[in-house]
XYZ file of C-alpha atoms in Angstrom:
737
model
C 15.629 -24.411 10.622
C 14.092 -20.808 12.117
C 10.240 -21.596 12.734
C 7.758 -18.833 11.159
C 5.302 -17.428 14.392
C 2.351 -16.110 12.863
C 0.239 -14.460 15.852
C -3.737 -15.442 15.638
C -5.476 -12.530 14.290
C -7.926 -10.889 16.880
C -9.708 -8.846 14.949
C -13.768 -9.463 15.810
C -16.309 -8.585 13.339
C -19.475 -7.697 14.004
C -22.054 -10.873 14.563
C -24.505 -11.445 12.103
C -27.679 -13.482 12.406
C -28.224 -16.896 11.353
C -30.256 -17.820 8.457
C -33.522 -19.252 8.798
C -33.316 -21.870 6.443
C -29.900 -22.759 7.789
C -30.140 -21.881 11.159
C -28.712 -25.006 12.258
C -25.628 -25.017 9.892
C -24.171 -21.767 8.788
C -24.240 -17.622 9.349
C -26.304 -15.817 7.012
C -23.014 -14.075 5.644
C -21.689 -17.606 4.803
C -24.674 -18.540 3.175
C -24.376 -15.560 0.688
C -20.727 -16.150 -0.262
C -21.596 -19.762 -1.041
C -24.311 -19.304 -3.153
C -22.694 -16.474 -5.125
C -23.402 -18.721 -8.272
C -27.086 -17.405 -7.991
C -25.731 -14.279 -9.160
C -22.467 -14.795 -10.719
C -22.192 -16.235 -14.201
C -19.554 -19.579 -14.456
C -16.390 -18.884 -16.333
C -17.416 -20.891 -18.879
C -14.499 -22.627 -21.267
C -13.738 -26.143 -22.484
C -12.173 -28.036 -24.966
C -11.204 -24.791 -26.617
C -9.043 -23.478 -23.314
C -6.529 -26.662 -24.002
C -6.192 -25.121 -27.683
C -5.034 -21.875 -26.597
C -2.684 -23.124 -23.886
C 0.127 -21.617 -25.910
C -1.633 -18.319 -26.138
C 0.862 -15.289 -27.119
C 2.324 -12.718 -24.495
C 0.309 -9.564 -24.650
C 0.422 -6.562 -22.811
C -2.931 -5.897 -21.292
C -3.682 -2.251 -20.440
C -6.688 -1.463 -17.838
C -10.504 -1.856 -19.426
C -8.429 -3.877 -22.497
C -9.423 -7.063 -24.051
C -8.622 -10.420 -23.079
C -6.919 -13.023 -23.984
C -4.342 -13.104 -20.822
C -1.133 -14.357 -21.334
C -1.263 -18.082 -20.402
C 0.293 -19.587 -18.173
C 0.119 -15.999 -16.294
C 0.207 -15.479 -12.349
C 3.402 -16.145 -10.735
C 4.615 -17.958 -13.461
C 4.845 -17.988 -17.066
C 6.063 -20.318 -19.815
C 9.282 -18.795 -20.123
C 9.855 -19.208 -16.257
C 8.780 -22.839 -16.658
C 11.498 -22.922 -19.436
C 14.295 -21.414 -17.576
C 13.267 -23.741 -13.963
C 13.357 -26.722 -16.755
C 17.220 -25.906 -17.798
C 18.389 -25.030 -14.348
C 16.966 -27.219 -11.773
C 19.817 -29.891 -11.711
C 22.028 -26.828 -10.912
C 22.643 -24.261 -8.059
C 21.074 -22.257 -6.542
C 17.933 -23.678 -8.412
C 18.672 -27.242 -7.012
C 18.531 -26.784 -3.671
C 14.736 -25.274 -3.759
C 14.018 -28.298 -6.012
C 15.483 -30.694 -3.582
C 13.007 -29.131 -0.968
C 10.348 -29.583 -3.045
C 10.443 -32.967 -3.676
C 11.541 -33.921 -0.417
C 8.158 -31.893 1.215
C 5.321 -34.519 1.878
C 2.777 -32.165 -0.194
C 4.576 -33.183 -3.397
C 3.959 -37.004 -3.555
C 2.005 -39.137 -5.610
C 0.725 -40.838 -2.018
C -0.540 -37.713 -0.750
C -4.419 -37.744 -0.530
C -7.033 -34.610 -0.771
C -9.213 -34.136 2.452
C -11.964 -31.655 0.355
C -14.734 -30.686 2.583
C -17.984 -29.654 1.680
C -17.469 -26.376 4.338
C -14.381 -24.894 5.176
C -14.227 -23.016 8.501
C -11.909 -20.251 9.460
C -12.592 -18.526 12.640
C -14.899 -19.074 15.971
C -18.328 -18.823 15.047
C -19.418 -20.536 18.169
C -20.539 -23.843 16.419
C -18.191 -25.369 14.064
C -15.096 -26.482 14.559
C -12.297 -25.049 12.462
C -11.257 -27.129 9.508
C -8.920 -24.843 7.144
C -6.036 -26.821 7.644
C -7.562 -29.278 5.366
C -7.654 -26.745 2.432
C -4.367 -24.870 3.367
C -2.560 -28.294 2.780
C -4.239 -29.466 -0.303
C -3.863 -26.305 -2.380
C -0.287 -26.353 -1.098
C 0.115 -30.072 -2.672
C -2.060 -28.953 -5.504
C 0.739 -26.195 -6.215
C 3.696 -28.601 -5.206
C 2.777 -31.393 -7.621
C 1.824 -29.461 -10.057
C 4.908 -27.545 -10.240
C 7.093 -30.758 -9.797
C 4.884 -32.065 -12.810
C 5.891 -28.836 -15.012
C 9.443 -28.552 -14.080
C 10.101 -32.567 -14.635
C 7.491 -33.140 -17.079
C 6.670 -36.743 -14.792
C 2.712 -36.650 -15.379
C 1.864 -38.775 -12.710
C 2.356 -35.385 -10.482
C 0.008 -33.703 -12.984
C -2.309 -36.392 -12.184
C -2.129 -36.157 -8.635
C -2.572 -32.029 -8.711
C -5.622 -32.900 -10.865
C -7.099 -35.352 -8.543
C -6.803 -32.772 -5.593
C -8.455 -29.765 -7.685
C -11.135 -32.155 -8.837
C -11.708 -33.148 -5.714
C -12.371 -29.399 -3.917
C -14.496 -28.431 -7.090
C -16.952 -31.215 -6.453
C -17.119 -31.151 -3.071
C -16.881 -27.706 -1.825
C -20.032 -25.793 -0.921
C -19.007 -22.451 1.319
C -16.350 -20.719 3.276
C -17.437 -19.897 6.535
C -16.664 -19.290 10.188
C -15.976 -15.702 11.744
C -14.309 -13.043 10.191
C -11.097 -14.840 9.406
C -12.860 -16.703 6.631
C -11.912 -14.116 4.216
C -8.291 -14.692 4.871
C -9.223 -18.367 4.054
C -11.018 -17.349 0.769
C -8.117 -14.838 -0.098
C -4.710 -16.235 0.775
C -5.572 -20.095 -0.258
C -7.875 -18.736 -2.897
C -5.002 -17.023 -4.814
C -2.852 -20.043 -4.330
C -5.135 -22.557 -5.462
C -5.842 -20.256 -8.703
C -1.789 -20.320 -9.115
C -2.343 -24.135 -9.348
C -4.994 -24.279 -11.622
C -2.977 -21.657 -13.894
C -0.289 -24.271 -14.018
C -2.682 -27.412 -14.464
C -4.664 -25.290 -17.453
C -1.895 -26.568 -20.013
C -2.310 -30.511 -19.098
C -3.783 -32.250 -21.704
C -5.129 -34.900 -18.679
C -7.427 -32.350 -16.870
C -10.599 -32.855 -19.056
C -11.839 -29.668 -19.801
C -15.193 -30.204 -17.892
C -13.483 -30.632 -15.038
C -11.423 -27.129 -15.706
C -15.107 -25.350 -15.896
C -16.145 -26.566 -12.658
C -12.506 -25.719 -11.029
C -12.837 -22.403 -12.043
C -16.396 -21.625 -11.076
C -15.378 -22.728 -7.689
C -12.783 -19.959 -7.600
C -15.341 -17.809 -9.335
C -18.368 -18.554 -7.349
C -17.150 -19.457 -3.946
C -13.686 -17.552 -3.496
C -14.046 -14.287 -5.144
C -17.302 -13.269 -3.888
C -15.945 -12.761 -0.423
C -12.900 -11.371 -1.181
C -14.896 -8.649 -3.599
C -17.793 -8.163 -0.844
C -14.650 -7.572 1.630
C -12.896 -5.041 -0.330
C -15.851 -3.087 -1.390
C -17.385 -2.757 2.441
C -14.842 -4.386 4.705
C -17.837 -5.714 6.501
C -18.835 -2.332 7.189
C -16.025 -1.419 9.551
C -13.968 1.651 9.669
C -11.701 1.561 6.710
C -8.623 1.794 9.001
C -9.784 -1.449 11.009
C -8.239 -4.206 8.717
C -4.734 -4.598 8.690
C -2.663 -4.310 5.657
C -2.739 -8.278 4.862
C -6.615 -8.605 4.949
C -7.130 -6.437 1.517
C -3.676 -7.819 0.273
C -4.881 -11.234 0.305
C -8.410 -10.377 -1.040
C -6.454 -8.374 -4.047
C -4.455 -11.512 -4.813
C -7.176 -13.621 -5.154
C -8.846 -11.647 -7.325
C -6.733 -10.683 -9.316
C -5.724 -14.568 -9.883
C -9.180 -15.640 -10.685
C -9.661 -12.758 -12.934
C -6.164 -14.566 -14.828
C -7.633 -17.786 -14.674
C -11.254 -17.933 -15.543
C -9.838 -14.704 -18.518
C -12.114 -11.966 -16.984
C -10.858 -9.085 -17.296
C -13.137 -7.249 -15.300
C -11.765 -8.968 -12.219
C -8.392 -8.574 -13.085
C -9.358 -4.256 -13.441
C -10.887 -4.529 -10.090
C -7.774 -5.438 -8.217
C -5.236 -3.374 -10.184
C -7.660 -0.656 -9.606
C -7.844 -1.254 -5.976
C -4.146 -1.521 -5.625
C -3.911 2.034 -6.908
C -6.691 3.563 -5.630
C -8.010 1.713 -2.777
C -9.049 3.212 0.714
C -7.944 0.469 2.734
C -4.499 -0.672 4.498
C -3.700 -2.735 1.527
C -2.950 -0.355 -1.376
C 0.311 0.615 -1.501
C -0.398 4.137 -0.583
C -1.534 2.983 3.060
C 0.295 -0.160 3.383
C 3.590 1.518 3.136
C 2.751 4.028 5.639
C 5.525 6.232 6.013
C 8.291 6.844 3.747
C 11.458 7.675 5.909
C 14.689 9.207 4.064
C 16.636 6.739 1.827
C 13.272 5.265 0.470
C 12.807 3.181 3.664
C 8.729 2.338 3.911
C 7.588 1.636 7.563
C 5.006 -0.986 6.712
C 1.701 -0.565 8.584
C 1.988 -3.567 10.229
C 5.357 -2.824 11.569
C 4.614 -1.927 15.274
C 2.189 -5.248 15.626
C 4.324 -7.924 14.966
C 7.112 -9.013 12.660
C 5.017 -12.021 11.602
C 2.490 -9.915 10.024
C 4.467 -7.390 8.583
C 6.379 -9.619 6.501
C 3.070 -11.473 5.291
C 2.297 -8.317 3.773
C 5.537 -8.591 2.079
C 4.723 -12.072 0.702
C 1.250 -10.843 -0.498
C 1.813 -7.677 -2.006
C 5.157 -9.325 -4.019
C 2.849 -12.191 -5.142
C 0.074 -9.121 -6.396
C 2.914 -7.829 -8.251
C 4.269 -10.586 -9.733
C 0.794 -11.834 -11.288
C 0.411 -8.117 -12.571
C 3.914 -8.379 -13.740
C 3.127 -11.105 -15.649
C 0.189 -9.706 -17.860
C 2.092 -6.623 -18.637
C 1.318 -4.136 -15.812
C 4.170 -3.029 -13.942
C 2.798 -2.722 -10.181
C 6.541 -3.038 -9.023
C 7.477 0.431 -10.329
C 4.285 1.911 -9.420
C 4.275 5.013 -7.203
C 8.570 5.187 -7.685
C 8.967 1.605 -6.169
C 6.897 2.514 -3.099
C 6.455 -1.507 -2.706
C 10.498 -1.912 -2.955
C 10.925 1.107 -0.190
C 8.472 -1.232 2.059
C 10.342 -4.507 1.487
C 13.404 -3.081 1.986
C 12.257 -1.600 5.545
C 10.795 -4.654 6.583
C 14.019 -6.624 5.472
C 16.031 -4.532 7.344
C 13.790 -4.743 10.311
C 14.440 -8.351 10.596
C 18.075 -8.674 9.603
C 20.745 -9.399 11.874
C 23.328 -6.924 11.367
C 26.083 -8.259 13.630
C 26.182 -11.093 16.482
C 22.800 -11.256 17.961
C 22.227 -7.729 17.100
C 19.380 -6.546 14.412
C 19.680 -3.144 12.084
C 18.037 -0.297 13.736
C 15.267 1.324 11.243
C 13.265 4.658 12.039
C 9.979 4.503 13.140
C 7.383 6.932 13.489
C 4.045 6.343 15.486
C 1.096 4.687 13.744
C -2.931 4.810 15.084
C -6.150 3.719 13.752
C -9.532 3.348 14.669
C -8.890 0.702 17.015
C -6.194 2.617 18.872
C -3.103 0.392 18.843
C -0.975 2.984 19.572
C 2.075 1.798 17.811
C 5.205 4.099 19.129
C 8.045 1.433 18.338
C 8.949 -1.402 16.085
C 7.407 -4.639 17.060
C 9.857 -7.165 18.501
C 7.225 -10.105 18.361
C 8.275 -12.513 15.825
C 11.520 -10.484 14.893
C 13.738 -12.024 12.412
C 10.525 -13.909 11.227
C 11.012 -16.232 7.870
C 8.817 -16.433 4.847
C 9.944 -17.450 1.579
C 9.129 -14.355 -0.055
C 12.671 -12.786 -0.831
C 13.601 -14.436 -3.986
C 10.618 -13.036 -5.741
C 11.488 -9.330 -4.071
C 15.325 -9.333 -5.072
C 15.357 -11.060 -8.225
C 12.911 -8.542 -9.878
C 14.323 -5.527 -8.792
C 17.975 -6.433 -8.651
C 18.227 -8.633 -12.085
C 14.949 -7.297 -14.057
C 15.269 -3.933 -13.297
C 19.037 -3.456 -12.343
C 18.196 -1.731 -8.915
C 20.090 -1.593 -5.642
C 17.894 -3.861 -3.081
C 20.438 -4.333 -0.446
C 18.146 -5.505 2.299
C 15.897 -8.084 0.407
C 19.228 -9.040 -0.947
C 20.619 -9.985 1.995
C 17.406 -11.800 3.289
C 17.102 -13.511 -0.030
C 20.580 -15.027 0.236
C 19.784 -15.712 4.224
C 17.161 -17.990 2.935
C 19.037 -19.596 0.422
C 17.454 -22.080 -0.642
C 13.698 -21.417 -0.198
C 11.164 -24.038 0.565
C 7.429 -23.786 0.943
C 4.491 -26.111 1.792
C 4.609 -26.234 5.805
C 8.371 -25.979 5.635
C 8.713 -22.961 7.679
C 5.858 -23.776 10.167
C 3.345 -26.483 10.359
C 0.571 -24.241 11.258
C -1.227 -21.999 8.770
C 1.398 -19.597 8.712
C 3.620 -22.000 6.881
C 1.301 -22.054 4.189
C 0.424 -18.252 3.773
C 2.765 -18.399 0.725
C 3.433 -20.561 -1.583
C 7.287 -20.926 -1.684
C 10.120 -22.589 -3.671
C 11.212 -19.073 -4.727
C 14.867 -19.789 -5.423
C 13.562 -22.639 -7.864
C 10.978 -20.291 -9.570
C 12.148 -16.862 -9.119
C 16.039 -16.822 -9.688
C 17.158 -15.340 -12.662
C 20.834 -14.895 -14.133
C 23.063 -12.091 -12.773
C 23.177 -9.115 -15.301
C 25.964 -7.644 -16.715
C 25.611 -4.069 -15.437
C 23.061 -2.276 -13.032
C 20.722 0.650 -13.432
C 21.970 4.594 -13.086
C 20.376 6.312 -10.326
C 16.721 6.700 -10.384
C 13.436 7.966 -8.942
C 15.504 11.045 -6.815
C 13.122 13.122 -5.256
C 13.059 15.961 -2.499
C 11.487 17.868 -0.153
C 11.554 20.483 2.242
C 12.101 19.873 5.990
C 13.386 22.429 8.743
C 14.722 24.445 5.744
C 17.252 22.106 4.317
C 16.859 20.025 1.314
C 16.335 16.074 2.283
C 16.941 14.255 -1.158
C 16.275 10.312 -1.851
C 17.218 7.998 -4.802
C 17.368 4.407 -6.079
C 20.360 3.096 -6.578
C 21.893 0.777 -9.148
C 22.886 -2.940 -8.845
C 26.515 -2.842 -8.616
C 27.200 0.624 -7.387
C 29.455 1.373 -4.531
C 28.822 5.118 -3.924
C 26.895 7.740 -5.426
C 27.339 11.468 -5.856
C 25.179 14.160 -5.366
C 25.049 17.619 -7.809
C 22.938 20.663 -7.518
C 22.659 23.052 -10.224
C 20.209 26.827 -10.386
C 19.248 26.073 -13.728
C 17.843 23.123 -15.201
C 20.571 21.191 -17.016
C 23.095 22.383 -14.759
C 25.891 23.302 -14.756
C 26.289 21.389 -11.573
C 28.035 21.813 -8.456
C 29.368 18.317 -6.656
C 27.624 18.518 -2.721
C 28.826 15.232 -1.536
C 30.709 12.121 -3.204
C 30.936 8.697 -1.776
C 27.099 8.162 0.204
C 26.851 4.668 0.525
C 23.778 3.423 2.600
C 21.284 5.011 3.021
C 20.578 6.597 0.066
C 19.498 9.953 1.135
C 21.609 13.489 1.561
C 20.094 16.496 3.065
C 21.335 19.784 1.414
C 21.707 22.482 4.404
C 23.395 24.990 1.885
C 20.939 25.172 -0.352
C 20.081 29.095 -1.593
C 16.542 30.459 -1.731
C 14.714 29.556 -5.145
C 14.693 26.861 -7.499
C 17.478 23.999 -6.946
C 17.995 21.416 -9.220
C 19.665 17.895 -8.123
C 21.341 14.926 -9.638
C 22.873 12.065 -8.635
C 25.553 9.969 -10.174
C 27.300 6.507 -9.293
C 30.630 5.044 -8.990
C 30.367 1.454 -10.663
C 33.083 -1.055 -11.866
C 32.870 0.417 -15.287
C 33.105 4.086 -13.783
C 30.706 6.981 -13.131
C 27.382 6.620 -14.384
C 24.922 8.925 -16.441
C 22.676 11.358 -14.261
C 19.437 10.158 -12.390
C 16.750 12.028 -13.198
C 16.591 15.892 -12.276
C 14.571 16.730 -9.425
C 13.424 20.228 -8.736
C 13.253 21.368 -5.175
C 12.004 25.107 -4.055
C 13.566 26.571 -1.378
C 12.973 29.357 0.906
C 9.279 31.229 1.930
C 7.974 31.727 -1.782
C 4.549 32.738 -1.961
C 2.740 29.467 -3.494
C -1.067 30.237 -3.640
C -2.706 33.819 -2.582
C -6.308 34.296 -3.045
C -6.885 38.027 -2.101
C -10.830 37.509 -2.693
C -10.734 40.808 -4.175
C -12.830 40.243 -7.517
C -16.457 41.262 -6.150
C -18.554 39.034 -8.694
C -18.098 36.025 -10.590
C -17.410 32.523 -9.422
C -13.259 32.549 -9.166
C -10.850 33.962 -7.183
C -8.020 34.688 -9.063
C -4.312 33.246 -7.729
C -2.343 36.651 -7.643
C 0.987 34.180 -7.714
C 0.630 33.245 -11.515
C 0.791 29.667 -10.648
C -2.730 29.028 -11.490
C -4.036 28.282 -8.170
C -7.630 29.315 -8.654
C -10.513 29.166 -6.510
C -13.942 28.174 -7.583
C -16.830 29.601 -5.567
C -19.303 26.724 -4.940
C -22.969 25.996 -3.614
C -24.011 29.435 -2.771
C -20.575 31.068 -1.757
C -20.897 34.767 -2.772
C -18.967 37.931 -1.824
C -18.774 40.629 0.927
C -16.777 43.724 2.525
C -13.522 41.811 3.264
C -10.832 42.999 5.855
C -9.297 44.251 2.778
C -11.756 45.332 -0.084
C -13.391 42.279 -0.631
C -13.663 39.003 0.992
C -15.909 35.413 0.003
C -19.000 34.898 2.589
C -20.048 31.135 3.357
C -23.418 30.313 4.415
C -22.640 27.625 6.576
C -25.329 25.385 4.459
C -23.627 24.684 1.138
C -21.138 27.204 0.027
C -17.636 26.785 -0.079
C -14.014 27.449 -2.076
C -12.499 24.730 -4.184
C -9.111 24.784 -5.254
C -7.282 23.092 -7.882
C -6.193 19.028 -7.326
C -2.637 18.504 -5.828
C -2.417 21.713 -4.824
C 0.538 20.487 -2.217
C 1.722 17.667 -4.070
C 5.366 18.556 -3.116
C 5.343 21.060 -0.374
C 7.067 20.129 2.897
C 7.651 23.227 4.887
C 4.855 25.352 4.506
C 3.056 28.605 5.447
C -0.985 28.695 5.488
C -2.213 32.138 6.792
C -5.705 34.055 6.281
C -7.912 36.631 7.753
C -11.424 34.924 8.840
C -14.991 36.239 10.156
C -16.743 33.906 12.097
C -20.457 34.788 12.010
C -21.703 32.115 14.711
C -19.782 29.715 16.890
C -20.609 25.754 15.786
C -18.374 22.953 16.570
C -15.981 21.287 14.035
C -16.608 23.711 10.759
C -13.720 23.766 8.722
C -11.691 27.428 7.784
C -9.808 25.154 5.427
C -9.423 21.359 4.561
C -7.390 19.595 2.274
C -7.469 16.354 1.123
C -8.614 13.219 -0.651
C -11.276 12.235 1.663
C -11.707 10.929 5.477
C -8.282 9.209 5.410
C -6.031 11.767 4.125
C -6.453 15.485 5.109
C -5.219 18.808 6.547
C -7.711 21.134 7.960
C -8.051 24.039 10.407
C -11.243 24.074 12.224
C -12.005 27.361 14.393
C -13.631 24.965 17.376
C -13.762 21.188 17.674
C -16.161 19.575 20.078
C -13.558 19.823 22.790
C -14.057 23.589 22.789
C -10.584 24.932 20.914
C -9.325 26.002 17.856
C -7.475 22.953 16.087
C -4.894 22.072 12.965
C -4.460 18.596 12.284
C -2.705 16.436 9.782
C -3.407 12.608 9.295
C -2.572 10.088 6.420
C -4.383 7.360 8.170
C -7.803 8.876 9.360
C -8.902 10.752 12.358
C -7.160 8.434 15.029
C -3.958 9.120 13.155
C -4.129 12.615 13.318
C -1.162 15.106 14.269
C -2.678 18.216 15.535
C -1.668 21.643 17.155
C -4.303 22.500 19.598
C -5.228 25.699 20.797
C -6.775 26.362 24.749
C -9.772 28.340 23.231
C -12.175 28.727 19.927
C -11.563 31.595 17.518
C -13.908 34.731 18.580
C -16.815 35.420 16.515
C -17.924 38.464 15.024
C -14.814 39.841 14.188
C -11.625 39.503 11.931
C -9.209 37.127 13.084
C -5.962 36.458 11.067
C -4.811 32.633 11.453
C -1.315 31.126 10.545
C -0.291 27.893 10.750
C 3.305 26.908 10.044
C 5.407 23.773 10.102
C 9.001 23.741 10.020
C 10.435 20.166 10.104
C 8.820 18.739 12.998
C 7.477 21.643 14.775
C 3.863 22.896 13.956
C 2.758 26.311 15.341
C -0.610 28.041 15.066
C -0.860 32.123 15.242
C -3.478 34.392 16.347
C -3.602 37.939 15.387
C 0.250 37.590 14.708
C 0.942 35.951 18.136
C 1.685 31.990 18.897
C -0.900 30.066 20.323
C -0.144 26.211 20.211
C 2.623 24.420 19.045
C 3.430 20.683 18.488
C 7.275 19.180 18.096
C 6.581 16.050 17.572
C 4.894 16.411 13.811
C 6.593 14.176 10.853
C 3.197 14.668 8.812
C 4.076 17.027 6.064
C 1.534 17.827 2.983
C 3.349 16.463 0.489
C 2.911 13.087 2.095
C -0.861 13.218 1.721
C -0.078 12.262 -1.884
C -2.470 13.213 -4.616
C -5.508 14.938 -3.182
C -8.616 16.282 -4.989
C -10.857 17.503 -2.365
C -8.931 20.936 -1.719
C -11.848 23.595 0.067
C -12.094 26.510 2.144
C -15.220 26.230 4.220
C -15.878 22.604 3.630
C -14.797 19.182 5.899
C -13.914 16.000 4.307
C -16.354 14.472 6.525
C -20.039 14.870 5.062
C -21.288 15.100 8.621
C -19.520 18.166 9.903
C -21.359 21.564 8.890
C -19.968 24.014 6.468
C -18.110 27.243 7.915
C -20.480 30.246 8.184
C -18.623 33.667 8.157
C -15.856 35.158 5.517
C -12.537 34.318 4.354
C -10.049 37.157 3.248
C -6.817 36.902 1.747
C -5.540 33.571 1.813
C -1.892 32.645 1.360
C 0.239 29.368 1.086
C 3.829 29.569 1.256
C 6.535 27.268 0.723
C 8.734 27.313 3.919
C 7.643 28.308 7.048
C 7.890 31.775 7.905
C 9.422 33.039 11.231
C 7.367 34.422 14.120
C 8.673 38.099 13.146
C 7.437 37.753 9.455
C 4.099 36.411 10.614
C 3.454 39.486 13.050
C 4.226 41.430 9.780
C 1.866 39.913 7.775
C -0.768 40.355 10.410
C 0.362 44.052 10.990
C 0.195 44.462 6.997
């Protein structure tokens, strides 16, 4: 049995002063966490909750009313019915045997409830969080054993454990790692409580006490962390920190029938700025939808933990009618497939090879390769991923499938590691998640494409039983289609180097045991170098700059932006204090290769001004500044804040007091800066392109994503964006024109 290795988190949070009233006992932060009850009301409840134990499933839209479906966290009533029917047969039986053999699932287990739980070194208290994670594992194991077998002696044991803690626990403290205790053990404990809520032997008053503990001790820490991240830079904390807090918030929301908590967690999943939201957790999407996880260069213990936590989060939302598994074109599946492949043996002792792009954040870890630390790490999370995507949705998930089958049957509660890493997930997925095989898989789906180095790069999701795929292209929507390639297997990607300039329409079909499937969704990719946006700034009056392409990319003059004599006719004049031009949201959402060009008149030198800055805040953006603090013009693009920027650096600032033509091009991995028609700087190692910024709502000329930076002081004329990279001769011709 391979042991899970979980390196200790080495993040150190800023120190906090001790509360005077409890200076001999706990930190002020812990004190505030523990007294959340003073600001947060209890969950309420009572005997009426038991009467509602069989509440009907009702999918809940964000902001919609309760009730929630109960039980409705990791397991539903239908799940338990399936387990009851299957647990004496293979493969469910193997996981059941591991459950019943586990020391945590015994009537002889005795809880060790603590008034204070400490995780992380605070310099005063010994860490005792193992008491909590062992008891949480026992509560869940006994609850599960009761729910499947019907033996009430295990229900009574689970109730004993939960009552012991709800009548004893005052708070969770220690170092910054206290958040991990609150998040991981919080969502796991909530799951135990959710199973037991239907047990008539758990007194209504005790249920209320347990829910109040979850709401008033565990939740405030997680809410606070997701709100302010200990006042650290948003890129400081790894993905699993956000994810454990998110799991706890969504689980406590369902347990306590609190729609606001549920919505808080779901909204963070979709829109959160931290590394636990999938836009950041799945840091880079490689062709074939291999999604490089944010911690891939750190170690594989934490990398796999991310899959365990996000999988649990998606399942809890799914069981309330919210599909986050499929969010952003199955982004979580892309991350799971990457992590699974990176940790699987291909042959002998040789692991599969996965692509890797560099990663950096505010702490400058500067990851340049996949970490080999703890490679092959085992966590009981793969049965959940595999069964959802393959047997619920009919999709192909070959590496998640291989990992799930390798780990069958899954254990839990310290089976893979006697230390904390063995309790970071509840486990027993072969018992709880295994579904019957489906008769047929889905047709190819999620087809998308972008232009890189002039070629079209396609990716798609395959079907569960497909043996190969065919890519087809047309010049008109709906066809007729020409076959480009047949027999594609793994990875599910194709690069079209023969695409003509213009609109190209693609579909993919699959070969299955029953024949060729219908086509996937149709993906449109625009090739060549057509003009995407052209603001000539020739209006001379009003607050609107018309886009001459007819595509509606109109500019809006804001904050005192005005008109002046331009390089050609008129230009927009920006005053350096509040004036800028706002461009439409999602301006570059489907742009790969590009050219951005403009005539610029810079009135006076001042560092960090922006000619353009297109993004969604200080995490995702691309910009051009006439002069950095280091004294040179710079273009940069990032999806991970300032330390993650990829740049093109000139050797000098732009000149002032004269019209200068600037252009930035990106073709594949090569970015080039042009000044007055001549190339002055390049970077051949760029892997970010505009579409990787995803949705952008702050697309500006003359204003920075960083509020501290000054506005541009000068004039801008003939602002252009092209799809595709103009050649050097074409840039020169644009300058001369």
